[in-house]
PDB file of C-alpha atoms in Angstrom:
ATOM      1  CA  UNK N  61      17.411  72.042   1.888  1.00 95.00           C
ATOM      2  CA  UNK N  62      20.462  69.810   2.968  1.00 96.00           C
ATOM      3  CA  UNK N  63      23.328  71.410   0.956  1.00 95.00           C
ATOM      4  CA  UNK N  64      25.986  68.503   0.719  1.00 92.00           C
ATOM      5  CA  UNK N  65      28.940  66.180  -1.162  1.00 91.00           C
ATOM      6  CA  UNK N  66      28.634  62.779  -1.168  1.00 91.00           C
ATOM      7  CA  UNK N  67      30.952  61.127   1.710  1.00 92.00           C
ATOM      8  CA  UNK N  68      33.517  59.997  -0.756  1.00 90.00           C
ATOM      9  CA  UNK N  69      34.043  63.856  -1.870  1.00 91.00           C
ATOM     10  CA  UNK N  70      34.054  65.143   1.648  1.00 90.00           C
ATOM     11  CA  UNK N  71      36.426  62.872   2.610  1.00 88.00           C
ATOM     12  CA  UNK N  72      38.940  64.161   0.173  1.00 87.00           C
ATOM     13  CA  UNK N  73      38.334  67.564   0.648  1.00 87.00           C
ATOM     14  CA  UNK N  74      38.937  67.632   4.707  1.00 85.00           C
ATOM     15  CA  UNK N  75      41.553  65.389   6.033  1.00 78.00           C
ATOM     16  CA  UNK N  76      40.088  64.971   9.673  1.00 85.00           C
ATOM     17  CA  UNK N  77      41.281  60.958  10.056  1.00 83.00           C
ATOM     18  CA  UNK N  78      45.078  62.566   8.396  1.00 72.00           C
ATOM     19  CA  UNK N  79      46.660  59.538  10.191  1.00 62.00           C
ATOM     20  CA  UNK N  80      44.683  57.094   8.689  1.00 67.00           C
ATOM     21  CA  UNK N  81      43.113  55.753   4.929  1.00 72.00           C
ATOM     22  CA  UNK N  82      40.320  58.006   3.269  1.00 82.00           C
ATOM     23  CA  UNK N  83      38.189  55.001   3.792  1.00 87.00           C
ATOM     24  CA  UNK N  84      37.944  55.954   7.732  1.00 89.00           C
ATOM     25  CA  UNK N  85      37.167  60.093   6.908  1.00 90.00           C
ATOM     26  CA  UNK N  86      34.760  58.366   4.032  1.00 92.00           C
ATOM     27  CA  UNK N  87      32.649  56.591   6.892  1.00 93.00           C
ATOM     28  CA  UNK N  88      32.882  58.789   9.551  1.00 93.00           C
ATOM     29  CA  UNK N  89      31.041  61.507   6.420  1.00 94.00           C
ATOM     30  CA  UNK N  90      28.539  58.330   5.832  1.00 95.00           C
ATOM     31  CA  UNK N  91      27.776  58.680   9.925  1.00 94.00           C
ATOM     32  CA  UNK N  92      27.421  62.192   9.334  1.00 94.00           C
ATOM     33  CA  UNK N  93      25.003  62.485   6.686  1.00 94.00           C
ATOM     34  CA  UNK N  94      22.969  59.498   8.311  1.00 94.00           C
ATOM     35  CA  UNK N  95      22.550  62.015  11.363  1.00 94.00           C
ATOM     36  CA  UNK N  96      21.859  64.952   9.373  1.00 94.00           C
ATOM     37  CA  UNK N  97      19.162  62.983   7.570  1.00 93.00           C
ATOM     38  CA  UNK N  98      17.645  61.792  10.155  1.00 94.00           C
ATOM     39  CA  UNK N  99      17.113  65.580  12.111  1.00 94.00           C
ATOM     40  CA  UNK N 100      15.621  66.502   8.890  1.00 93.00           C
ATOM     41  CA  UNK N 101      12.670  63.635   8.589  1.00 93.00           C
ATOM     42  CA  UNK N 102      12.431  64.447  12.065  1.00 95.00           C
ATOM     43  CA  UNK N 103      11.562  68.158  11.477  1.00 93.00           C
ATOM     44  CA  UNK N 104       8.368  66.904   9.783  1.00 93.00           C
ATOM     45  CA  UNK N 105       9.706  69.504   6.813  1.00 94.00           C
ATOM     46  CA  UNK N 106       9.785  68.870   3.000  1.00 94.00           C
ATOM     47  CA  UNK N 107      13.351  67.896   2.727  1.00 94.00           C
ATOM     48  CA  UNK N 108      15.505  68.550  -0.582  1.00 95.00           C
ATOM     49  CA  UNK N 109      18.780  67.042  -0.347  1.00 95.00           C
ATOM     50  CA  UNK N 110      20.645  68.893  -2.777  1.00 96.00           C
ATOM     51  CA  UNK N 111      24.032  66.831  -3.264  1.00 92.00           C
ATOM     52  CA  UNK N 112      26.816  67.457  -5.978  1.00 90.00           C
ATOM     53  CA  UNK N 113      24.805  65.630  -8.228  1.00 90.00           C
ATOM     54  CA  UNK N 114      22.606  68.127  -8.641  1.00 94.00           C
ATOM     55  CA  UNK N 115      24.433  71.380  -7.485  1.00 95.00           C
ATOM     56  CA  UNK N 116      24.995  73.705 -10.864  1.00 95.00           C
ATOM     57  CA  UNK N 117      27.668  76.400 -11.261  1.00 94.00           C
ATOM     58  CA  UNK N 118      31.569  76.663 -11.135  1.00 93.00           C
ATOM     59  CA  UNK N 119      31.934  78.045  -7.832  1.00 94.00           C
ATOM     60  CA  UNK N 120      30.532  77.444  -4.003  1.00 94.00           C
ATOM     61  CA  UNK N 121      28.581  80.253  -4.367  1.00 95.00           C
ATOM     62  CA  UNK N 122      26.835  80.039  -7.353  1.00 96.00           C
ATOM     63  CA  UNK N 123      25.875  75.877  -6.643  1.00 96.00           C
ATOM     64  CA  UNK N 124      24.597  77.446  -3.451  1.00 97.00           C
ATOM     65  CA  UNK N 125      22.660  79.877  -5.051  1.00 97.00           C
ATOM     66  CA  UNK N 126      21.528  78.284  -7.796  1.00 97.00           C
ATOM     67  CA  UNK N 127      19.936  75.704  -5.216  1.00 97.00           C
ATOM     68  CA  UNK N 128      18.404  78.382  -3.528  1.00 97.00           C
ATOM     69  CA  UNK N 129      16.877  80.342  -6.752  1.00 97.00           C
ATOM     70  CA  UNK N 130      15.704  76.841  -8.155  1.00 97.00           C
ATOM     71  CA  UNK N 131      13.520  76.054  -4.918  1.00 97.00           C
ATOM     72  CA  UNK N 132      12.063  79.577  -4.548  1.00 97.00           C
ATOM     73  CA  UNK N 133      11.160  78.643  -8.791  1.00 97.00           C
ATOM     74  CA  UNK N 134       9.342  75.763  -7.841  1.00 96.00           C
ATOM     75  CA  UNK N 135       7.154  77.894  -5.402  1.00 96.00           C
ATOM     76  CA  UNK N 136       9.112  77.976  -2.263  1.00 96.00           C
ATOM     77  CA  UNK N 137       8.252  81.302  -0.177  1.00 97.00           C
ATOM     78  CA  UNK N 138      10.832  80.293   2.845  1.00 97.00           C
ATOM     79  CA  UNK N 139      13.544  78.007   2.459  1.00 97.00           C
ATOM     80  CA  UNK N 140      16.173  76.868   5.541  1.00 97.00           C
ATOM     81  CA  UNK N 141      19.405  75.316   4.629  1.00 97.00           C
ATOM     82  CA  UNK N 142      21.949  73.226   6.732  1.00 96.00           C
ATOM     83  CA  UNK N 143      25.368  71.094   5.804  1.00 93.00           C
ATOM     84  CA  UNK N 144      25.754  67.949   7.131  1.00 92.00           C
ATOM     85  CA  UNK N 145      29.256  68.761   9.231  1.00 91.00           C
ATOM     86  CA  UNK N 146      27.243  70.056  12.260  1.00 94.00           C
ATOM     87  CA  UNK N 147      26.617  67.141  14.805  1.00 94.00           C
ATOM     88  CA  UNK N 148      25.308  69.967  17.384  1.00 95.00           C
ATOM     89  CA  UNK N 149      22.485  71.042  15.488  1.00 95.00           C
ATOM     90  CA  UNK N 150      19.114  69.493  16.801  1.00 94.00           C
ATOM     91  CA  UNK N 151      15.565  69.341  15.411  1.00 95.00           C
ATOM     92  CA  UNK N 152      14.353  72.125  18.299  1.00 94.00           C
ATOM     93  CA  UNK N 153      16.659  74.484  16.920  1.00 94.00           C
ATOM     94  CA  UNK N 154      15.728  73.741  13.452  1.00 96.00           C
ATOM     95  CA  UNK N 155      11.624  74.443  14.251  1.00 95.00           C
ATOM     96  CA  UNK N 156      12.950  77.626  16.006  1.00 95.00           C
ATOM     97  CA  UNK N 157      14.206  78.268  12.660  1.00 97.00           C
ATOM     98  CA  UNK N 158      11.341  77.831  11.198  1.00 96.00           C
ATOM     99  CA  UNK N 159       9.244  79.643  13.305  1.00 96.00           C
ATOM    100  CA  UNK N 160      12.150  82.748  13.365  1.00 97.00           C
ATOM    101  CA  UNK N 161      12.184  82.604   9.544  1.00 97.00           C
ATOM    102  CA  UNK N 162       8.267  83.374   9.546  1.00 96.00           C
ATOM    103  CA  UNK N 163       9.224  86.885  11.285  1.00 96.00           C
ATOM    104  CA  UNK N 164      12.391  87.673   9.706  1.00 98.00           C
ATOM    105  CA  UNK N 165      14.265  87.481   6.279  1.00 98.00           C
ATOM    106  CA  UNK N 166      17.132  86.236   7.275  1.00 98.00           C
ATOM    107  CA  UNK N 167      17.754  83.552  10.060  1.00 98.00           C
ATOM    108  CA  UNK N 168      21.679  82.981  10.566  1.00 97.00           C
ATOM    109  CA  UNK N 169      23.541  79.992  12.207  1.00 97.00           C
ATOM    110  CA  UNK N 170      27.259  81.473  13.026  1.00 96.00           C
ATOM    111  CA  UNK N 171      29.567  78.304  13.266  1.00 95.00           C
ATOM    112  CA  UNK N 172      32.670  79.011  15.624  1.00 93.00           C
ATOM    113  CA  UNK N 173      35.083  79.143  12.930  1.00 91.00           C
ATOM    114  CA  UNK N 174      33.421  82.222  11.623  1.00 93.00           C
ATOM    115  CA  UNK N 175      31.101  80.433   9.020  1.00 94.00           C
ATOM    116  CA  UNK N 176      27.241  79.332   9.034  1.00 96.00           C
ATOM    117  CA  UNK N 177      25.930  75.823   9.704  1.00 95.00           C
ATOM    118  CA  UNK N 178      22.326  77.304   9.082  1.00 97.00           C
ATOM    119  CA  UNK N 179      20.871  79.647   6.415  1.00 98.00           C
ATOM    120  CA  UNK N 180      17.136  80.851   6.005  1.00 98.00           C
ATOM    121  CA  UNK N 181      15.829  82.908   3.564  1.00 98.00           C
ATOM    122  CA  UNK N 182      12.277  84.305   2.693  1.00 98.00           C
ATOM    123  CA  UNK N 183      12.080  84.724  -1.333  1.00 97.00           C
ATOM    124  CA  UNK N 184      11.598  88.039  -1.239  1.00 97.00           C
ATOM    125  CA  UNK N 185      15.115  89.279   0.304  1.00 97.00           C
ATOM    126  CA  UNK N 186      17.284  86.455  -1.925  1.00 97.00           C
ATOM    127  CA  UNK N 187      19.573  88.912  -4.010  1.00 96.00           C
ATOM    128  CA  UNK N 188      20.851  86.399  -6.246  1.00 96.00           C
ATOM    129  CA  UNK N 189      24.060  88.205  -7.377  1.00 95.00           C
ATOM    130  CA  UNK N 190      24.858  89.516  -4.535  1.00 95.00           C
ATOM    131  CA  UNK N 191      24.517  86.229  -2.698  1.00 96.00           C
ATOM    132  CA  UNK N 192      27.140  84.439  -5.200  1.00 94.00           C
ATOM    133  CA  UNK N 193      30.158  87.100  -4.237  1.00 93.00           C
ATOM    134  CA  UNK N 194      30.061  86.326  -0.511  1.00 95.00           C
ATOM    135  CA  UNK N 195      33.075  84.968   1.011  1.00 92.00           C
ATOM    136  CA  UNK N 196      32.038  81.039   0.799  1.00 93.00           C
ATOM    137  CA  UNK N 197      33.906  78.764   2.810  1.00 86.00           C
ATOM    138  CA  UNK N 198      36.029  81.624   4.433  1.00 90.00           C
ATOM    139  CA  UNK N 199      35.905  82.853   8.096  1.00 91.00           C
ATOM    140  CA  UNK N 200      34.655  86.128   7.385  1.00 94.00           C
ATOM    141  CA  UNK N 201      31.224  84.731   5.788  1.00 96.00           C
ATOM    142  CA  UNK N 202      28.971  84.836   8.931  1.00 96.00           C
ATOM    143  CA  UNK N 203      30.358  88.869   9.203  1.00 96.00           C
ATOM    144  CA  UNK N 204      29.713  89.126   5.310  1.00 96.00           C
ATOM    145  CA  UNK N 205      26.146  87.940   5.645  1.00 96.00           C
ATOM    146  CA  UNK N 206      25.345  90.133   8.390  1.00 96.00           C
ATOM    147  CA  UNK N 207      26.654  93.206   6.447  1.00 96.00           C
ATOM    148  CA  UNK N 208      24.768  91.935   3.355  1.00 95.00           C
ATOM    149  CA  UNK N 209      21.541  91.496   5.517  1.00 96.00           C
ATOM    150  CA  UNK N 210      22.261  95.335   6.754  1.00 95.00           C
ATOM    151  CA  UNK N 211      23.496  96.727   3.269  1.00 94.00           C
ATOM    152  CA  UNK N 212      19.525  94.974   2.005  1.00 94.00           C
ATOM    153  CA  UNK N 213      17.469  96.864   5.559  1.00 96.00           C
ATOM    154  CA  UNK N 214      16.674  93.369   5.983  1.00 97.00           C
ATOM    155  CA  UNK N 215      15.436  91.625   9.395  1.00 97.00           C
ATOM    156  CA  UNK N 216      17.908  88.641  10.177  1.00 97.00           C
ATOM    157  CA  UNK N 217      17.712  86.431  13.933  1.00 97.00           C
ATOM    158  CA  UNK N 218      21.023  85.147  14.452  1.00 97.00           C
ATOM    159  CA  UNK N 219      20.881  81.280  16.404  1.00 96.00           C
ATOM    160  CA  UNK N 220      23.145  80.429  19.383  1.00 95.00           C
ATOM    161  CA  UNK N 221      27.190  80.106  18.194  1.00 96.00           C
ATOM    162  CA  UNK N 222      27.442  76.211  17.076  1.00 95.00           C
ATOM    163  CA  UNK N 223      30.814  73.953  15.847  1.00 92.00           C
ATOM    164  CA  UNK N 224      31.158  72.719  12.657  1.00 91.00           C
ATOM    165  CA  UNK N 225      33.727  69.466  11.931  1.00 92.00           C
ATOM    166  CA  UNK N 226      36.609  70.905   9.487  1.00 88.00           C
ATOM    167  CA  UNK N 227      39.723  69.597  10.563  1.00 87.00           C
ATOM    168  CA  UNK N 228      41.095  67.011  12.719  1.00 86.00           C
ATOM    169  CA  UNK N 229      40.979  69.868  16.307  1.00 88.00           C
ATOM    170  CA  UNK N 230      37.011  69.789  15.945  1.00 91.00           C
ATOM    171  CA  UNK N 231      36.515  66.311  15.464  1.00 92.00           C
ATOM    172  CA  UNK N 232      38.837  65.435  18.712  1.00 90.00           C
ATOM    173  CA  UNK N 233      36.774  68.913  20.527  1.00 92.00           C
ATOM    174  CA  UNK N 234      33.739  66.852  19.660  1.00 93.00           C
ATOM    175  CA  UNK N 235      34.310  63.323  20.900  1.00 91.00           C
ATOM    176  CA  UNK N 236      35.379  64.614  24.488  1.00 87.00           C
ATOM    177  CA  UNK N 237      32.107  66.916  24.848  1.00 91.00           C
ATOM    178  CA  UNK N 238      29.914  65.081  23.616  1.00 91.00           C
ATOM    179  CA  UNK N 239      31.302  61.328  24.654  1.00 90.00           C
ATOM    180  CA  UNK N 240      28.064  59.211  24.668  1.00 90.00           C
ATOM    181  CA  UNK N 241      27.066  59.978  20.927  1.00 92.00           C
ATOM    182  CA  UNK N 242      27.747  57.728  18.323  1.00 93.00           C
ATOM    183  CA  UNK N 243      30.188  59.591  16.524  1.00 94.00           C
ATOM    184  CA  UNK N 244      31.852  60.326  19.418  1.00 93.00           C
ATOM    185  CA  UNK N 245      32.822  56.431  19.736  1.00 92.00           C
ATOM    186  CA  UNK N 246      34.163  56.552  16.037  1.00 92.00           C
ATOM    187  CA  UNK N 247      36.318  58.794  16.479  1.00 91.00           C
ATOM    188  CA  UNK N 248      37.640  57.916  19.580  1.00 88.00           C
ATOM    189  CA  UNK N 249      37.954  54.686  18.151  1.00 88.00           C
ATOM    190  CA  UNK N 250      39.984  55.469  15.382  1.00 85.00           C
ATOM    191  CA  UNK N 251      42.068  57.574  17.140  1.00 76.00           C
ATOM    192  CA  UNK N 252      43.454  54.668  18.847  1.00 71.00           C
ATOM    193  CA  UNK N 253      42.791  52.045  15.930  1.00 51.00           C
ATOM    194  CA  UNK N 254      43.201  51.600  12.025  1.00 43.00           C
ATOM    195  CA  UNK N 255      39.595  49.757  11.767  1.00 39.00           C
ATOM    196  CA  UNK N 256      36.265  50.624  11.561  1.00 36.00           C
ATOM    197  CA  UNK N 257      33.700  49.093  14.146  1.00 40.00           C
ATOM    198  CA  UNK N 258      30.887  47.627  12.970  1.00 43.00           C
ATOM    199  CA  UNK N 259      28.410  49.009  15.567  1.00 40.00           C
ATOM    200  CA  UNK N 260      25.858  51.246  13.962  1.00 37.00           C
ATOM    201  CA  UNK N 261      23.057  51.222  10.928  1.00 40.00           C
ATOM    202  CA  UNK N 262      21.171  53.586  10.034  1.00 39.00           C
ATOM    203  CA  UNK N 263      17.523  52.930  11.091  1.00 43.00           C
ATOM    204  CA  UNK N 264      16.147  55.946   8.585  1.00 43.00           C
ATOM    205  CA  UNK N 265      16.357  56.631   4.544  1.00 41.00           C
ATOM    206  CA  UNK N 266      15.736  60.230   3.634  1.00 42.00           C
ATOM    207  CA  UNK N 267      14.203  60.546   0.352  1.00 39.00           C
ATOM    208  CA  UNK N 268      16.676  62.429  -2.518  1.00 38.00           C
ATOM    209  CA  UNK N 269      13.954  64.347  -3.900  1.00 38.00           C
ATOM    210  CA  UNK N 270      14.437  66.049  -7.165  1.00 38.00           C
ATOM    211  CA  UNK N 271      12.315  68.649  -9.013  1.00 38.00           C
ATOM    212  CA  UNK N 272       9.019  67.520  -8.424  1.00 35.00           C
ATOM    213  CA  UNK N 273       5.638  68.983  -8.018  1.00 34.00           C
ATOM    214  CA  UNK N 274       4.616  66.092  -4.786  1.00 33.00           C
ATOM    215  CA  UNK N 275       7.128  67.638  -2.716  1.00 38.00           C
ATOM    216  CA  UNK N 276       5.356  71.143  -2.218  1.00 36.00           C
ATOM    217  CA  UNK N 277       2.671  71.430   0.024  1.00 37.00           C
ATOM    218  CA  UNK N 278       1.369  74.277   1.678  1.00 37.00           C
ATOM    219  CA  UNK N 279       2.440  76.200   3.566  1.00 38.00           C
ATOM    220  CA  UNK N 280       5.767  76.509   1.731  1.00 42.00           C
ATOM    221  CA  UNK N 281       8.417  75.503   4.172  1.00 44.00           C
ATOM    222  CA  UNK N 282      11.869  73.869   3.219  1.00 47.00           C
ATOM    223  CA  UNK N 283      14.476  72.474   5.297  1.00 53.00           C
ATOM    224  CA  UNK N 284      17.520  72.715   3.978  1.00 44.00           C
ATOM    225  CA  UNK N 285      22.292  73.914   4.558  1.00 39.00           C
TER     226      UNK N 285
END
């Protein structure tokens, strides 16, 4: 499952071009989710992109949830979830997931800011109430699920310590580590420019599957946030 806004909503929630129109954070999110898309059809996983067209509830937590009880409905044993602000994240490390997820209940991606870029769950530990009062989008959540993996005697494998892009610090972190990647040269570009280069199209589509019986095969894997 990719857990995500649409581009136009991410740009207004984070401010990481603050200098500049929301039509620069707007493509830099398009660049984003093209990436993120793209690692997922790469997995060779059924992928659900669950966007806020189709997330249900009044809070963080229960759209998250809710995605995660209505995929474990539809027959889903294990499903593995991932945002689309985590540039770092590779396909390996989403197999290992996989694989991890298969031995464990839990598998945990701790962002640096004290979040999670990845969450896996087998059906069978999901507490669905529980799940909802976590601290979403706070900096205590990766140390929240760990004590809600404990408080449930649950088995949980915890992946290497990844960033996440929430603010205009990561995105500058980003562009000087990683300096040959495309979104590197967007943002270094518009760091120095108001105008958006025309130098990259996306050379995959990832299908925006909704509730449909096609989608599950066997064995019941999903990628997902």
């Amino acid at each position: 499952m990719v857990f995500s806004l649409s581009a136009a909503q991410e740009a207004e929630r984070k401010s990481l071009f603050r200098h500049h129109n929301k039509s620069v954070s707007k493509n830099f999110f398009e660049l984003l989710i093209q990436q993120t898309s793209g690692i997922a059809l790469e997995s060779g996983l059924d992928v659900i992109w669950v966007d806020n067209k189709k997330q249900r509830g009044s809070t963080f937590g229960q759209r998250y949830a809710n995605a995660f009880q209505e995929l474990f409905d539809q027959g889903y044993t294990n499903v593995l979830s991932i945002g689309n602000d985590c540039p770092d994240l590779t396909v390996r490390e989403i197999k290992d997931s996989v694989k991890k997820l298969e031995q464990n209940d839990f598998v945990i991606g701790p962002s640096k800011d004290g979040g999670a870029y990845l969450i896996g769950i087998q059906k069978h530990a999901f507490v669905y109430k529980q799940f909802c009062s976590l601290s979403w989008e706070k900096d205590s959540l990766y140390k929240e699920l760990l004590l809600h993996v404990h408080k449930n005697k649950a088995a949980v494998y915890c992946l290497p310590m990844l960033s996440d892009l929430d603010k205009e610090a990561d995105i500058i972190e980003f562009a000087y580590r990683r300096t040959r990647s495309v979104l590197s040269h967007f943002i270094r570009f518009h760091l120095r420019k108001n105008q958006l280069p025309n130098f990259w199209q996306p050379k995959n589509k990832i299908s925006f599957l909704p509730n449909t019986e096609h989608v599950l095969r066997g064995p019941p894997n999903l990628l997902g946030t």
